[in-house]
């Protein structure tokens, strides 16, 4: 045979490979339809794999095998000399006729910056007859670039045409929308704007009605005017009382239900306060004044209590009731005119005939009687009394008609009889001596105290040896306190010192130790 022959296959093909070979072009797979030369038929028989009956069937899930050898599959000849589809290696998975094209790599895009979140707590702060004011809080998320500001938009109720009221974004969280018509209902929304975009708008749930909000009348009475306002006669009264209310309230003053006398009292009202003015106050201006502030039937009232006072008159019926020893008793009655104020007390003064000067004896005496003591024997005294109120003392005083002469009384001295008492007592130490430590060259003192009658004799001893006239020792006794001064002691002066007290009734003694240190 002279036709082409295929090289022998290294390994028999699997069942899957047989199926793939069967799917080759019809020219090579259908030899029955066309008469092929014997050489080609022989070539096909030589290139065909062994029958399927000789090969065991492949398992459904073949075990993993090492990669197929890199040798290229044997081509199968066809009519036109074209090569057949290569046969896959044994144990390899089913593969398509042509390998798929590689998928393009996805492009990595930069994450987009998110716009800011919605503004918070949008609310209406104030509404007037042609404007209203909004407030809100900054959004929770503002973005990396930060906020450029806010944009406020309005829309009339019943319309869908939103209109921005600010040309450029602003950063304030408070905004007043002006130039509105009274009676309109306005929808409002606020948007936060940044470089990455605009946030979702914050919108009021209900439209805003443009109208003037009424404020109930209220009088703000100052604290010092809530009590009685006291002025002296002739002083000016100038009082300002603030109030509130919207629209402009009506202000009226009255006294005892009657209008005020405009000849004496001037009233000036403003939008926020009323001023009550009297150039020169008189006692007749005292009383309670009623202030009324009204708005369309709503009313608030306050009372101003003014008291105009002056010094009181003098007391009445001052009498010298009694004189005894060094004492005088006085009595009087309250003044007829108290100066339109309560009497706080009375001031009592005396004057002796020799000097003629007045001296205050009592101040703010709250009773209408008093007793004056400690007067000087042989002097003649006159007395007067002033009344006192919140303005001060009365201009004049009540003077007693009589005078008081303090006579010298004859007295006989009788010495007091004192019973005799036995004062004799043996010596007894009330404070003992205490041990002491001193340094050589530094004077020191020993102290103790003793009592007894007759006064005991004090004897000092050192180591049971009596200290006699030695300039190194100075012994003293004063009011029962005994002291012994040792001048510039040395080591030899240390020892036991004894203080002995002796009188006719007995004796007593105390002792102590003195140590003298020698500095190194």
XYZ file of C-alpha atoms in Angstrom:
520
model
C 0.000 0.000 0.000
C 1.353 3.350 -1.062
C -0.821 5.784 1.088
C 0.306 7.740 4.160
C 0.433 5.889 7.413
C 0.054 7.507 10.874
C 2.680 6.835 13.523
C 1.614 4.368 16.184
C -0.177 5.885 19.198
C 1.774 5.849 22.464
C -1.268 5.004 24.629
C -4.784 3.883 23.757
C -7.267 6.735 23.891
C -9.916 6.871 26.550
C -13.623 6.535 25.874
C -14.016 10.287 26.012
C -11.272 10.691 23.446
C -13.071 8.233 21.163
C -16.207 10.381 21.295
C -14.192 13.467 20.396
C -12.625 11.678 17.442
C -16.054 10.650 16.247
C -16.998 14.326 16.079
C -14.336 15.043 13.412
C -15.311 16.525 9.982
C -17.770 14.519 7.965
C -15.250 13.979 5.179
C -13.009 11.992 7.512
C -15.772 10.396 9.658
C -18.101 9.053 6.848
C -16.152 6.650 4.625
C -19.356 4.752 3.695
C -20.845 7.642 1.681
C -17.780 8.282 -0.468
C -15.445 5.695 -1.997
C -12.014 6.433 -0.630
C -8.802 4.952 -1.955
C -7.633 1.836 -0.294
C -4.519 3.544 0.916
C -6.512 6.122 2.862
C -8.751 3.417 4.290
C -5.726 1.499 5.445
C -4.292 4.640 7.006
C -7.505 5.252 8.951
C -7.575 1.694 10.179
C -3.994 2.031 11.365
C -4.708 5.406 13.068
C -7.959 4.316 14.687
C -7.738 3.350 18.349
C -8.548 -0.082 19.677
C -12.194 -1.032 19.957
C -14.112 0.257 22.964
C -14.842 -3.288 24.069
C -11.164 -3.878 24.767
C -10.813 -0.760 26.950
C -12.499 -0.653 30.391
C -14.985 2.182 30.857
C -13.733 5.423 32.506
C -15.006 6.091 36.002
C -17.480 8.904 36.562
C -14.981 10.782 38.714
C -11.484 9.819 37.588
C -8.772 10.228 40.200
C -6.342 13.037 39.943
C -3.426 12.202 37.642
C -0.216 14.004 36.839
C -0.282 16.453 33.978
C -0.342 14.993 30.462
C 2.944 14.792 28.638
C 3.943 17.739 26.574
C 4.171 15.619 23.391
C 1.788 16.912 20.780
C -1.123 14.581 19.845
C -0.910 12.620 16.646
C -2.782 14.324 13.783
C -5.347 12.291 11.868
C -5.144 12.677 8.083
C -8.211 13.802 6.108
C -9.088 13.965 2.470
C -7.635 17.353 1.746
C -4.534 16.558 3.722
C -5.819 18.501 6.734
C -5.043 17.257 10.163
C -7.848 16.043 12.453
C -8.549 17.414 15.892
C -5.756 16.378 18.242
C -6.637 13.584 20.588
C -6.330 14.536 24.274
C -4.028 12.604 26.508
C -5.295 9.756 28.606
C -6.887 10.757 31.887
C -7.332 14.436 30.924
C -10.804 16.026 31.428
C -13.141 16.725 28.554
C -12.005 19.785 26.660
C -13.891 21.805 24.035
C -12.867 21.618 20.442
C -11.209 25.065 20.685
C -9.730 26.689 23.823
C -11.784 29.702 25.064
C -10.379 33.226 24.628
C -8.887 34.781 27.793
C -11.288 37.160 29.662
C -10.268 40.845 29.746
C -8.957 42.155 33.102
C -11.516 44.428 34.892
C -10.567 48.089 35.236
C -10.039 49.320 38.829
C -12.147 52.379 39.447
C -11.534 54.890 42.263
C -14.316 54.933 44.894
C -16.549 57.928 44.575
C -16.811 60.336 47.533
C -20.199 60.191 49.196
C -22.177 63.430 49.576
C -22.917 64.739 53.077
C -25.851 63.449 55.059
C -29.081 65.322 55.676
C -29.107 68.365 58.041
C -30.630 67.630 61.446
C -33.306 69.145 63.701
C -34.783 71.609 61.228
C -37.206 73.863 63.135
C -38.881 77.271 63.049
C -37.499 79.673 65.637
C -39.640 82.766 65.090
C -42.432 83.901 62.799
C -43.444 87.480 62.086
C -45.977 89.034 59.744
C -43.585 89.029 56.747
C -40.703 86.672 57.611
C -39.669 83.671 59.654
C -36.417 82.280 61.002
C -35.137 78.689 60.684
C -32.583 76.799 62.734
C -30.984 73.381 62.231
C -27.955 71.325 63.161
C -25.020 70.224 61.011
C -25.259 66.757 59.396
C -23.557 63.796 61.009
C -21.450 63.023 57.909
C -19.862 65.923 56.033
C -17.579 64.036 53.624
C -13.843 64.287 53.205
C -13.910 67.660 51.483
C -16.120 69.254 54.174
C -19.221 71.356 53.688
C -19.416 74.255 51.276
C -22.595 75.425 53.009
C -26.367 75.112 52.992
C -29.039 75.970 50.480
C -32.528 76.956 51.681
C -35.479 76.420 49.351
C -39.122 77.401 49.730
C -42.318 76.441 47.989
C -45.816 77.827 48.466
C -48.463 75.430 49.676
C -50.258 73.843 46.693
C -47.315 74.388 44.323
C -44.388 72.162 43.359
C -42.072 74.976 42.276
C -39.152 75.039 44.732
C -37.080 78.182 44.750
C -33.715 78.770 46.427
C -33.731 81.858 48.640
C -29.928 82.183 48.974
C -27.750 82.668 45.894
C -24.596 81.196 47.414
C -24.262 78.421 50.039
C -23.612 79.675 53.588
C -22.250 77.908 56.664
C -24.542 79.351 59.338
C -27.202 77.034 60.835
C -29.688 79.863 61.252
C -31.392 81.763 58.469
C -34.190 84.325 58.218
C -36.366 84.276 55.110
C -37.640 87.845 54.502
C -40.122 89.518 52.154
C -43.010 87.077 52.585
C -46.719 87.812 52.351
C -48.875 87.596 55.451
C -51.257 84.633 55.339
C -49.140 82.454 53.008
C -48.247 78.873 53.853
C -44.649 78.099 52.958
C -42.921 74.717 52.688
C -39.218 74.785 53.494
C -36.298 72.456 52.957
C -32.557 72.756 53.610
C -29.817 70.918 51.709
C -26.163 70.496 52.695
C -23.755 71.043 49.767
C -20.137 69.902 49.358
C -17.679 69.215 46.542
C -18.947 65.639 46.287
C -22.574 66.664 45.843
C -25.703 67.668 47.710
C -27.330 65.828 50.587
C -30.899 64.717 50.850
C -32.984 67.744 51.896
C -34.268 68.257 55.430
C -37.927 69.287 55.084
C -40.418 70.666 57.597
C -43.352 68.333 58.053
C -45.898 71.167 58.076
C -45.932 74.411 56.095
C -45.190 77.649 57.956
C -48.086 80.076 58.220
C -46.833 83.650 57.827
C -48.636 85.649 60.458
C -47.902 87.718 63.534
C -47.708 85.573 66.648
C -49.535 87.174 69.585
C -47.645 87.407 72.867
C -49.739 87.641 76.009
C -49.241 90.808 78.080
C -46.914 90.422 81.046
C -45.695 93.069 83.504
C -42.086 92.611 84.655
C -42.256 94.350 88.034
C -38.699 95.052 89.347
C -37.842 93.343 92.617
C -37.406 96.559 94.632
C -40.883 97.726 93.585
C -42.636 94.574 94.806
C -42.402 96.031 98.316
C -43.419 99.481 99.519
C -41.505 102.183 97.646
C -40.542 104.849 100.223
C -39.520 108.420 99.352
C -39.161 111.573 101.442
C -41.298 114.642 100.981
C -39.864 116.815 98.222
C -37.934 113.999 96.541
C -38.568 113.052 92.890
C -40.276 109.749 92.084
C -39.007 108.260 88.828
C -40.027 104.639 88.225
C -39.701 102.531 85.060
C -41.661 99.278 84.818
C -40.978 97.011 81.810
C -43.641 94.816 80.219
C -44.072 92.577 77.167
C -46.830 91.851 74.706
C -47.477 91.617 70.993
C -49.026 93.494 69.287
C -48.475 96.785 71.122
C -50.479 96.544 74.384
C -52.606 99.282 75.896
C -51.206 100.682 79.169
C -53.350 102.410 81.801
C -52.725 103.726 85.328
C -55.222 104.369 88.123
C -55.341 105.076 91.852
C -58.255 103.834 93.886
C -60.144 103.089 90.662
C -59.807 106.700 89.462
C -57.575 108.143 86.711
C -54.373 109.835 87.807
C -53.970 113.574 88.277
C -51.863 114.455 85.237
C -50.944 117.829 86.794
C -48.818 116.072 89.405
C -48.030 112.708 87.844
C -46.502 112.228 84.394
C -46.851 108.906 82.557
C -44.816 108.043 79.460
C -45.277 104.724 77.657
C -43.029 103.016 75.128
C -43.308 99.698 73.317
C -41.554 97.892 76.170
C -41.996 99.906 79.381
C -43.954 102.600 81.180
C -42.439 105.455 83.203
C -44.122 106.907 86.335
C -42.741 110.341 87.287
C -43.472 112.868 90.069
C -41.257 115.938 90.232
C -41.733 116.697 93.966
C -43.496 114.072 96.042
C -45.978 115.049 98.713
C -47.544 112.963 101.439
C -50.796 113.020 99.499
C -49.046 111.088 96.701
C -48.807 108.041 98.960
C -51.061 105.131 98.114
C -51.462 102.120 95.840
C -51.338 102.674 92.081
C -52.752 100.046 89.711
C -50.998 99.336 86.383
C -52.917 97.484 83.661
C -51.547 96.118 80.349
C -54.176 94.847 77.841
C -54.154 93.146 74.414
C -57.473 92.162 72.849
C -59.106 91.227 76.125
C -55.985 89.648 77.658
C -54.827 91.659 80.677
C -52.081 91.694 83.289
C -52.168 93.875 86.396
C -49.632 95.030 88.980
C -49.794 97.259 92.048
C -47.248 99.934 92.953
C -47.297 100.939 96.639
C -45.709 104.378 97.216
C -45.153 105.862 100.669
C -43.979 109.478 100.984
C -42.665 110.163 104.486
C -41.174 112.988 106.557
C -39.745 113.323 110.095
C -42.282 112.889 112.909
C -43.481 115.445 115.433
C -42.129 115.583 119.020
C -43.509 113.363 121.790
C -46.314 114.729 123.953
C -46.792 115.217 127.706
C -43.224 114.539 128.887
C -43.272 114.344 132.725
C -40.684 113.909 135.459
C -42.434 111.240 137.504
C -40.017 110.513 140.374
C -36.536 111.235 141.733
C -34.835 108.948 144.275
C -31.207 108.472 145.150
C -29.257 108.693 141.884
C -32.289 107.832 139.699
C -35.014 109.635 137.754
C -38.227 108.249 136.142
C -39.748 109.823 132.978
C -42.987 109.271 131.075
C -44.469 110.667 127.797
C -46.994 109.932 125.027
C -46.442 109.316 121.267
C -46.349 112.269 118.852
C -49.489 113.498 117.173
C -47.889 113.283 113.701
C -45.761 110.210 112.991
C -44.555 111.577 109.602
C -46.575 108.956 107.672
C -44.256 106.249 109.010
C -44.050 103.985 112.009
C -42.234 105.356 115.061
C -39.027 103.346 115.459
C -38.245 104.619 118.972
C -37.336 107.613 121.150
C -34.051 109.283 122.034
C -33.709 110.503 125.648
C -31.152 113.177 126.603
C -30.072 114.873 129.843
C -28.355 118.174 130.652
C -26.833 119.280 133.946
C -27.194 122.879 135.080
C -23.462 123.457 135.430
C -22.384 122.668 131.830
C -25.656 123.234 129.971
C -24.731 120.532 127.385
C -27.051 117.744 126.278
C -25.936 114.134 126.430
C -27.783 111.138 125.042
C -28.852 108.678 127.716
C -30.976 106.221 125.690
C -31.288 105.552 121.933
C -34.197 103.824 120.204
C -36.167 103.440 123.398
C -39.260 101.545 122.234
C -41.391 102.349 125.299
C -42.970 105.648 126.370
C -41.266 105.583 129.789
C -37.747 105.088 131.084
C -35.522 105.234 134.142
C -32.249 107.181 134.145
C -29.578 106.110 136.665
C -26.056 106.977 137.759
C -26.706 110.684 138.197
C -24.187 112.794 140.113
C -24.951 113.938 143.637
C -25.485 117.675 143.953
C -26.278 118.301 140.255
C -29.532 119.613 138.846
C -30.715 117.910 135.603
C -33.129 118.730 132.779
C -34.482 116.100 130.295
C -35.813 116.059 126.750
C -37.068 113.340 124.336
C -37.025 113.088 120.488
C -39.224 110.765 118.460
C -37.678 108.811 115.529
C -39.045 107.164 112.363
C -37.566 105.928 109.076
C -36.621 109.502 108.126
C -34.776 110.170 111.371
C -35.349 112.276 114.506
C -38.116 114.788 114.932
C -37.216 118.391 114.234
C -37.965 119.401 117.841
C -38.003 117.634 121.196
C -40.359 117.465 124.149
C -38.739 119.053 127.236
C -39.749 118.110 130.762
C -41.209 121.033 132.704
C -39.490 120.197 136.011
C -35.851 119.587 136.954
C -34.302 116.883 139.095
C -31.949 117.770 141.949
C -29.835 114.913 143.256
C -29.455 115.450 147.003
C -26.640 114.129 149.098
C -27.922 111.559 151.527
C -26.365 111.102 154.983
C -25.026 107.622 155.564
C -23.196 106.005 158.508
C -20.463 103.497 157.793
C -20.779 100.291 159.669
C -17.898 97.906 159.129
C -18.862 94.377 158.371
C -18.193 91.892 161.097
C -15.978 89.102 159.805
C -15.717 85.950 161.906
C -12.220 84.978 163.016
C -10.706 81.998 161.267
C -7.740 79.873 162.224
C -5.213 80.332 159.373
C -2.435 78.251 160.916
C -1.175 75.516 158.566
C 1.993 73.415 158.413
C 4.177 73.615 155.299
C 2.960 71.694 152.248
C 4.505 71.616 148.782
C 1.888 72.181 146.076
C 4.419 71.793 143.215
C 7.427 69.453 143.642
C 10.878 69.757 142.104
C 11.508 67.982 138.806
C 14.682 66.310 137.540
C 16.677 68.449 135.163
C 19.573 68.069 132.744
C 21.765 71.004 131.810
C 25.011 71.692 129.963
C 28.203 72.863 131.587
C 28.485 76.627 131.570
C 24.732 77.330 131.145
C 22.886 78.621 134.214
C 19.796 76.670 135.264
C 16.882 77.086 137.714
C 15.046 74.704 140.027
C 11.417 75.573 140.904
C 8.807 74.388 143.419
C 5.888 75.934 145.332
C 4.907 75.680 148.988
C 2.193 76.969 151.262
C 1.817 77.273 155.035
C 1.094 79.737 157.803
C 3.066 81.254 159.300
C 5.266 81.550 156.244
C 7.725 78.687 156.310
C 11.481 79.050 156.190
C 13.083 77.623 153.026
C 16.318 75.644 153.217
C 18.133 74.263 150.097
C 20.393 71.248 150.310
C 22.754 69.522 147.865
C 23.415 65.871 148.479
C 21.996 66.347 151.996
C 24.404 69.244 152.613
C 22.864 72.645 153.304
C 23.692 75.320 150.763
C 24.818 78.363 152.665
C 26.102 81.691 151.472
C 27.628 80.550 148.193
C 27.730 83.072 145.284
C 27.181 80.184 142.866
C 23.612 79.714 144.198
C 20.834 82.305 144.416
C 17.716 81.250 146.391
C 14.460 83.242 146.159
C 10.820 82.893 147.362
C 7.907 84.931 146.031
C 4.226 84.266 146.781
C 5.078 80.721 147.807
C 7.177 79.981 144.683
C 10.696 78.857 145.588
C 13.530 79.014 143.077
C 17.206 78.129 143.149
C 19.517 79.478 140.437
C 22.725 77.547 139.767
C 25.118 79.835 137.918
C 27.308 78.271 135.213
C 27.277 74.756 136.632
C 30.109 72.292 136.127
C 30.207 68.498 136.407
C 30.792 68.856 140.152
C 27.423 70.702 140.544
C 25.393 67.649 139.536
C 23.623 65.661 142.239
C 20.447 65.562 144.335
C 18.987 68.919 145.394
C 16.448 69.179 148.229
C 14.091 72.037 149.169
C 12.921 71.956 152.810
C 10.152 74.172 154.257
C 9.947 74.634 158.054
C 7.503 76.533 160.295
C 6.351 76.091 163.905
C 3.702 73.586 162.856
C 6.010 71.224 160.973
C 8.229 70.773 157.950
C 8.124 69.315 154.415
C 10.699 68.650 151.697
C 11.001 67.740 148.016
C 14.060 66.797 145.972
C 15.256 66.280 142.404
C 18.320 65.192 140.450
C 20.446 67.554 138.356
C 22.711 66.181 135.621
C 25.402 68.382 134.071
C 26.588 67.283 130.629
C 30.004 68.151 129.245
C 29.843 68.930 125.534
C 32.314 67.041 123.330
